[in-house]
CSV table of C-alpha atoms and ligand atoms in Angstrom, one decimal:
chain,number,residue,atom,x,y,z
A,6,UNK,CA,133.5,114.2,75.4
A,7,UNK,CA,132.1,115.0,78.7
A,8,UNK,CA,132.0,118.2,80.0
A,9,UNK,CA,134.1,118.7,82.9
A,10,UNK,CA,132.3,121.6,84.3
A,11,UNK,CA,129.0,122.8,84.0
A,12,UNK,CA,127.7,126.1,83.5
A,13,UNK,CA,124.2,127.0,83.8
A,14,UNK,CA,122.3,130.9,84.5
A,15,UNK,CA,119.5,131.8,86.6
A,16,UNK,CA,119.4,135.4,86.4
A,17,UNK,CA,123.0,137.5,87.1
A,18,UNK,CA,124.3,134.4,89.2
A,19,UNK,CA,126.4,131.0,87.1
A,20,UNK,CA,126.8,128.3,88.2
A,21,UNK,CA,129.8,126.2,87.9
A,22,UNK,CA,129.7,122.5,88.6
A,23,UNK,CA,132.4,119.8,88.8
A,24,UNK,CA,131.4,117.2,86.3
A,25,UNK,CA,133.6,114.0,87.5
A,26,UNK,CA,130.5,112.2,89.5
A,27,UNK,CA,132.2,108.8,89.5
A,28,UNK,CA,134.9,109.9,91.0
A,29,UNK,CA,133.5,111.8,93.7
A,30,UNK,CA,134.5,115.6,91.5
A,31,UNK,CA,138.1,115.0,92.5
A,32,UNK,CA,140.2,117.8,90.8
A,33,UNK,CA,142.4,116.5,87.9
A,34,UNK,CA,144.7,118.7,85.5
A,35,UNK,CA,141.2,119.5,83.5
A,36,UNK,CA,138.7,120.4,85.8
A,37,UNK,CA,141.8,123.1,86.7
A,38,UNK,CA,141.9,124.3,83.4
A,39,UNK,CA,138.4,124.3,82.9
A,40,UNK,CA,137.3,126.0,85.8
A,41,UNK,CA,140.1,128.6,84.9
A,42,UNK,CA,138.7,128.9,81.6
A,43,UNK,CA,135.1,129.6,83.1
A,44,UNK,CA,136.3,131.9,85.6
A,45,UNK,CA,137.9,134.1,83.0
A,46,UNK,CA,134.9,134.2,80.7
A,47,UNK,CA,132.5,135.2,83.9
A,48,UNK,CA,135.1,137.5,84.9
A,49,UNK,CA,134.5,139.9,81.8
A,50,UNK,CA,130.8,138.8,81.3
A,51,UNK,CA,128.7,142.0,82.9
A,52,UNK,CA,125.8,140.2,83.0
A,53,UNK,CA,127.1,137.9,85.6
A,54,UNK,CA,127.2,139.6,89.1
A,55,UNK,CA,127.7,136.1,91.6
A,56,UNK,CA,129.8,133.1,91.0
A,57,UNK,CA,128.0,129.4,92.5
A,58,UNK,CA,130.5,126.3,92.8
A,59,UNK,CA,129.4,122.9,93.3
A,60,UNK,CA,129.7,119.4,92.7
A,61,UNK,CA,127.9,116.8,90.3
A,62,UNK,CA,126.1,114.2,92.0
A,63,UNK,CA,124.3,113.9,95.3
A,64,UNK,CA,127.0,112.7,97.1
A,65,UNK,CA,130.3,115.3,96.3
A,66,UNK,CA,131.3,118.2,96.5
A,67,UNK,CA,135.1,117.9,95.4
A,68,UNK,CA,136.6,114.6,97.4
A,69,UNK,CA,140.4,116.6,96.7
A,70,UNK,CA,142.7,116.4,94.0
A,71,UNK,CA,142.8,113.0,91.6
A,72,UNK,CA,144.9,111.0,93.7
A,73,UNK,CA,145.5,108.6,90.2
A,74,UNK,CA,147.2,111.6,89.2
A,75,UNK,CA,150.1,111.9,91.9
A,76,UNK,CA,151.0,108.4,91.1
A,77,UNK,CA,154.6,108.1,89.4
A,78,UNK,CA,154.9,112.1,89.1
A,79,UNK,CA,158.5,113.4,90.1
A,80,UNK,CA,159.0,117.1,91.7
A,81,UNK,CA,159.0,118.7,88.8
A,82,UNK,CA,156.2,117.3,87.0
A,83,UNK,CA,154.0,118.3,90.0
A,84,UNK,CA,155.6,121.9,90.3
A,85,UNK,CA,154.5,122.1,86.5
A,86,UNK,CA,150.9,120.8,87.4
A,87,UNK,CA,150.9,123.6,90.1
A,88,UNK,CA,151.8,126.5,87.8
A,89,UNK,CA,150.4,129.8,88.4
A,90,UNK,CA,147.3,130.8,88.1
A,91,UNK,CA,146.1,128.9,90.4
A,92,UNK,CA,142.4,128.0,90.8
A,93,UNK,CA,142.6,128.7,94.5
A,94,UNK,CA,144.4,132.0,94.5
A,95,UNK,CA,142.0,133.3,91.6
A,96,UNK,CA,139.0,133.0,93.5
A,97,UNK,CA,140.2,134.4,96.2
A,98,UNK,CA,141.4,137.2,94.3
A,99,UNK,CA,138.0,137.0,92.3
A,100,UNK,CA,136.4,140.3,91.2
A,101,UNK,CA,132.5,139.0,92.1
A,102,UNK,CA,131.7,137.1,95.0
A,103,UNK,CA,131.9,133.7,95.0
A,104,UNK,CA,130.1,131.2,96.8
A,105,UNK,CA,130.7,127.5,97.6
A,106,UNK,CA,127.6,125.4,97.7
A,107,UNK,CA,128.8,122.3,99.6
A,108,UNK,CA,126.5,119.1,98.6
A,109,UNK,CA,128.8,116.3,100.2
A,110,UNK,CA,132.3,115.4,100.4
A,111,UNK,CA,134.4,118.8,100.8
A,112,UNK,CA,138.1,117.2,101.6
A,113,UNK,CA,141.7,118.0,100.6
A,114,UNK,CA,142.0,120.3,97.5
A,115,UNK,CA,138.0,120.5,98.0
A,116,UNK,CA,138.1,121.8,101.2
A,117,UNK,CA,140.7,124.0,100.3
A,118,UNK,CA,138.8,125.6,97.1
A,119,UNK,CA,135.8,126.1,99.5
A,120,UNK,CA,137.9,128.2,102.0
A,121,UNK,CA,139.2,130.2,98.9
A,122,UNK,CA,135.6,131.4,98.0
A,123,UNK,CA,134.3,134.1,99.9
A,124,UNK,CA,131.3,132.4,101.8
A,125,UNK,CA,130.6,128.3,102.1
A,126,UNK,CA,127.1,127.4,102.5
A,127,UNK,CA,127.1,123.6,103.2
A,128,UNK,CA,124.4,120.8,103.4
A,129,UNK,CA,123.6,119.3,106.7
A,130,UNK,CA,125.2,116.1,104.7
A,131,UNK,CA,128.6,117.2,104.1
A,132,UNK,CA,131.9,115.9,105.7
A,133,UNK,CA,135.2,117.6,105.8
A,134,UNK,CA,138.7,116.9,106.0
A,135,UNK,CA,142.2,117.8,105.1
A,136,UNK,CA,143.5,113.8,104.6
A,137,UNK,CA,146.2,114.3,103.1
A,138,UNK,CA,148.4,112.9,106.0
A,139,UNK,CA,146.7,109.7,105.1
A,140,UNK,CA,148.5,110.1,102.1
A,141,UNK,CA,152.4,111.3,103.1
A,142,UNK,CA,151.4,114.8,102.0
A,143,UNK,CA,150.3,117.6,103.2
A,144,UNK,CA,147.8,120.2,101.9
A,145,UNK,CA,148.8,122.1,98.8
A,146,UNK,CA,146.4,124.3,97.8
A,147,UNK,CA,146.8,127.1,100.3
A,148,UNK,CA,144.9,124.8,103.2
A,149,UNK,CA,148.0,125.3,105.7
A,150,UNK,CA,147.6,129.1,104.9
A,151,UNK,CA,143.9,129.5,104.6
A,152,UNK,CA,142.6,127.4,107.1
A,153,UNK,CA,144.3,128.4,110.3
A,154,UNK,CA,143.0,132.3,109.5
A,155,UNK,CA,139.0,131.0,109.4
A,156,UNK,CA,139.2,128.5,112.3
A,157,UNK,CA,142.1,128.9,114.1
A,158,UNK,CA,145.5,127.4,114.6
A,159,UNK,CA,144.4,124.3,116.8
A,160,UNK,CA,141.4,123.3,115.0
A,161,UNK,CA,143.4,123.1,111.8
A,162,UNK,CA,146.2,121.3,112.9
A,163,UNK,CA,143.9,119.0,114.3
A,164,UNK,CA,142.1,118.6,111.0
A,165,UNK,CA,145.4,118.4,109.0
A,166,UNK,CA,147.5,116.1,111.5
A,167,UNK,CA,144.3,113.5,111.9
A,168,UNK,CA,142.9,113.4,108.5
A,169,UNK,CA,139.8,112.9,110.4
A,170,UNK,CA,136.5,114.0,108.8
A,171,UNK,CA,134.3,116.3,110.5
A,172,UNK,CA,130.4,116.9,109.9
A,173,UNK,CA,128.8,120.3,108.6
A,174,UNK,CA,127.7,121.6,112.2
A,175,UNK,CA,131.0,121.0,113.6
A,176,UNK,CA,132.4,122.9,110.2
A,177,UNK,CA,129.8,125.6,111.0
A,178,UNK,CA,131.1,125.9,114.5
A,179,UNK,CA,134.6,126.0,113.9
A,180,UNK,CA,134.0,128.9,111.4
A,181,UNK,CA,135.0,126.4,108.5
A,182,UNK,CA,131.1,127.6,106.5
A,183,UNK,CA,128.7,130.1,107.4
A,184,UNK,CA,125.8,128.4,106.9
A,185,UNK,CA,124.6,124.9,106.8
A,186,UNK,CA,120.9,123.9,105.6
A,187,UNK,CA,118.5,120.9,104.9
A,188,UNK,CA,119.7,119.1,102.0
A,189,UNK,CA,117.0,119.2,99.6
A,190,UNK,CA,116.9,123.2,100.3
A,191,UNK,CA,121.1,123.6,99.7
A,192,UNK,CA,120.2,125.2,96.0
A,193,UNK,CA,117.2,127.6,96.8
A,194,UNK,CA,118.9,128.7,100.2
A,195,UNK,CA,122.5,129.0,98.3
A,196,UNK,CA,120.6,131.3,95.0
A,197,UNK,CA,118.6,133.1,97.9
A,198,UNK,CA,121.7,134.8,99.3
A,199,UNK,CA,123.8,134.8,96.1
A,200,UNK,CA,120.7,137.0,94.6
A,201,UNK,CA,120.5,139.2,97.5
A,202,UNK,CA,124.2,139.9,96.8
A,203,UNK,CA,123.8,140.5,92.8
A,204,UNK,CA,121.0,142.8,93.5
A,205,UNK,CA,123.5,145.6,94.7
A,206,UNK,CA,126.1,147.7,92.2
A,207,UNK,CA,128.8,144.9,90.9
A,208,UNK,CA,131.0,148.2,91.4
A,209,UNK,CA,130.4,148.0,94.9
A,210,UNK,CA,130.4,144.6,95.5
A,211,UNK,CA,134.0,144.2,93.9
A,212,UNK,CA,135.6,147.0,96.1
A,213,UNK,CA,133.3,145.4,99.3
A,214,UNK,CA,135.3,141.9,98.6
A,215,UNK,CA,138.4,143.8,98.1
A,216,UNK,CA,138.5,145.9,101.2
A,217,UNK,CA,137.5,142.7,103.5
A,218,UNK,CA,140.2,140.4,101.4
A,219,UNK,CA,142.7,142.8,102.2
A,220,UNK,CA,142.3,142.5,106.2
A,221,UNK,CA,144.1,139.0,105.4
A,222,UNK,CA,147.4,140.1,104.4
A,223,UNK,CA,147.8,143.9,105.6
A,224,UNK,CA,148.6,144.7,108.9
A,225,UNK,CA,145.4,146.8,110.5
A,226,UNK,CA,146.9,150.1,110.3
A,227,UNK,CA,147.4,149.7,106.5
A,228,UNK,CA,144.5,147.9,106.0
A,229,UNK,CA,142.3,150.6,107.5
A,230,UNK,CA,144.2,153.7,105.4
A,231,UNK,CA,143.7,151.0,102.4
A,232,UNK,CA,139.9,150.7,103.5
A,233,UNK,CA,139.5,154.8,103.6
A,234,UNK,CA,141.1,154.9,99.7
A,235,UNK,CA,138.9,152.4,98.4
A,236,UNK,CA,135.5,154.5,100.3
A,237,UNK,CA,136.8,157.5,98.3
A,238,UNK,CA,137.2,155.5,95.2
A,239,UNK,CA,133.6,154.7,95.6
A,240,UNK,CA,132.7,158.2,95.6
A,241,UNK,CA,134.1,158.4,91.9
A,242,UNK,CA,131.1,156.0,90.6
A,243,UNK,CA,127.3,157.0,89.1
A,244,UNK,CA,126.5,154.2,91.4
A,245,UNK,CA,127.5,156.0,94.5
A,246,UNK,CA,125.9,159.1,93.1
A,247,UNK,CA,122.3,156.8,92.2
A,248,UNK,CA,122.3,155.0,95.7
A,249,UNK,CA,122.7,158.6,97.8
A,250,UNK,CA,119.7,159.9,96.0
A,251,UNK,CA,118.0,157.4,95.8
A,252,UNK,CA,117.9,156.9,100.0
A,253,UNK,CA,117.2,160.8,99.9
A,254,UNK,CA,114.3,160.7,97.5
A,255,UNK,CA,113.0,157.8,99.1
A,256,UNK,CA,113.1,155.4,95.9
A,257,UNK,CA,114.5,152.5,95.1
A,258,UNK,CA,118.1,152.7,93.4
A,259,UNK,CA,119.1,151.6,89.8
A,260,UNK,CA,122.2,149.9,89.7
A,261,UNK,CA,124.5,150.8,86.3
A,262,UNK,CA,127.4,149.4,87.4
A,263,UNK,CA,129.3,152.6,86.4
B,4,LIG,N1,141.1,111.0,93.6
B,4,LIG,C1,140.8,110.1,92.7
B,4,LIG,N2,139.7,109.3,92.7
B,4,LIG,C2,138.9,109.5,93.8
B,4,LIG,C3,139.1,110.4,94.8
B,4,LIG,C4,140.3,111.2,94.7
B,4,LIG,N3,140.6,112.2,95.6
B,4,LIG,N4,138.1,110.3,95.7
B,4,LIG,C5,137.3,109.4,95.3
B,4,LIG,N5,137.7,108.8,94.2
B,4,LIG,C6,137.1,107.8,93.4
B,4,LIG,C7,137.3,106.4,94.0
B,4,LIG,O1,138.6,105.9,93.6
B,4,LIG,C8,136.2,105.6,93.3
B,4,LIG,O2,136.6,105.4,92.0
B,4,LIG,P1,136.3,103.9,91.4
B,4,LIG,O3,134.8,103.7,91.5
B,4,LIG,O4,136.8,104.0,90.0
B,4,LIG,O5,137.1,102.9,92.2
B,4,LIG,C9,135.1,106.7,93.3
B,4,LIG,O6,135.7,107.9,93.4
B,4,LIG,C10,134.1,106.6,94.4
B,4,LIG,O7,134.9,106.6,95.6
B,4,LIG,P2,134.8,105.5,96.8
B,4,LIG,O8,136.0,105.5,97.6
B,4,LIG,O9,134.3,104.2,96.2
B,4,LIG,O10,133.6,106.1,97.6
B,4,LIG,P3,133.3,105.9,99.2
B,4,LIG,O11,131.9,106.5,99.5
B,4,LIG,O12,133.6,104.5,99.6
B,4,LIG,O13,134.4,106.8,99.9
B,4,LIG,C11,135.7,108.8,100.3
B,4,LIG,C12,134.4,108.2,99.8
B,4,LIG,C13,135.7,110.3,100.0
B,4,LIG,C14,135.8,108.6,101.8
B,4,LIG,C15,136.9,108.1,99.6
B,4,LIG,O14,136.7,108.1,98.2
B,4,LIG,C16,138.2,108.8,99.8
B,4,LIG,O15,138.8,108.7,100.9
B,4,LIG,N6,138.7,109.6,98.8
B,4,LIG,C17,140.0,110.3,98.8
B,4,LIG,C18,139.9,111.6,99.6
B,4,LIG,C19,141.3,112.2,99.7
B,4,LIG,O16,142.2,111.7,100.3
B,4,LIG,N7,141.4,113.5,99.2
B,4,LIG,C20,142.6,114.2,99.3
B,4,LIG,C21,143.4,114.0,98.1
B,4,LIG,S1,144.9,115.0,98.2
């Protein structure tokens, strides 16, 4: 049977790719579990420091969820299919960093995993959209939540009451990714910055993410007394400890991740 996802190394960062070419990487039942299944396994795997998400194929990132799949499915059975965890919540809620690396299509539920990663790095080739109104639906998978706090109110209504596609410099301008690059350079550019990240303490990394996710759901006041307990909590790690002597004794640091 064909692999759904695919996992592949290159030093502390895996790579996850959406195996469904033919069908443009749109996210069925499996891929969901799948990628849930991965997540978990990189989750407790130390050796792993930065998560990479993409799509199979040169044309795709994820072209939303399998439409085939809403076909003839009451309420209920599509609460079931939208059972916690969710794919989109769990990256968020992630414990490394996790980076989308856009290579084409990046609509509906595809658009709406990208925004729940913590940076989008797109190729100057990809087109986005929320075109779910083209199908009597609206988004599902947090995009009415998510993408208002990266672009703004009007841009994503606009996105989300059009269905209209938008290219990767408008996405980059609207705040929708961070970065956009030359096609043929999307994979070096995208393992470039995810290797600049997994060269730092994984401890630190994981309280970084936390402390900036929580600006998104605390009010500032708590979010800044939140920020001030998680700076202590770093104080508590060898890292800390390695890193301050390290700047002091003018070497460079050894990460334990401890
Ligand atoms: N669900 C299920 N199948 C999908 C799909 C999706 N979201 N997106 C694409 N596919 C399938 C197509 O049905 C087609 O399969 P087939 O070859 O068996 O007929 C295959 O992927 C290739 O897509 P195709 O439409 O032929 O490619 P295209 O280049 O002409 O158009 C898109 C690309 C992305 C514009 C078009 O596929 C599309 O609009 N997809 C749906 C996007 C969407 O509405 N997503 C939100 C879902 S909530």
């Amino acid at each position: 049977m064909t692999e759904t996802i695919l996992k592949a190394r290159e030093g502390a960062v895996a790579i996850l790719t959406i195996n469904r070419p033919d069908k443009l990487n749109a996210l069925n039942d499996q891929v969901r579990d799948d990628m849930l299944a991965h997540l978990n396994a990189i989750e407790s795997d130390d050796e792993i420091r930065v998560v990479v998400i993409t799509g199979a194929g040169d044309k795709s990132f994820i072209a939303g969820a399998d439409i085939g799949e809403f076909a003839g499915r009451s309420p209920f059975d599509q609460r079931q299919a939208m059972r916690f965890p969710r794919i989109f919540d769990v990256m968020g809620q992630f414990p490394k960093p996790v980076i989308a690396m856009i290579n084409g299509f990046c609509l509906g539920g595809g658009c709406e995993l990208a925004m729940s990663c913590d940076i989008r790095i797109a190729s100057e080739k990809a087109r986005f959209g929320q075109p779910e109104i083209k199908l009597g639906l609206i988004p599902g998978g947090g995009g009415t939540q998510r993408m208002p706090r990266l672009v703004g109110l009007g841009n994503a209504l606009r996105m989300m009451l059009t269905g209209d596609m938008i290219g990767a410099d408008e996405a980059q301008r609207m705040g929708l990714v961070e970065q956009v690059v030359p096609h043929d350079e999307l994979r070096s550019q995208t393992l470039e910055l995810a290797n600049r990240m997994a060269a730092w303490s994984p401890l630190t990394l994981k309280i970084a993410k936390e402390a900036v996710r929580a600006s998104q759901r605390l009010p500032i006041e708590e979010g800044i007394l939140y920020e001030r307990d998680l700076f202590c909590l770093a104080f508590s790690t060898e890292d800390k400890a390695e890193g301050v002597a390290a700047f002091l004794e003018k070497r460079k640091a050894s990460w334990q991740g401890k």
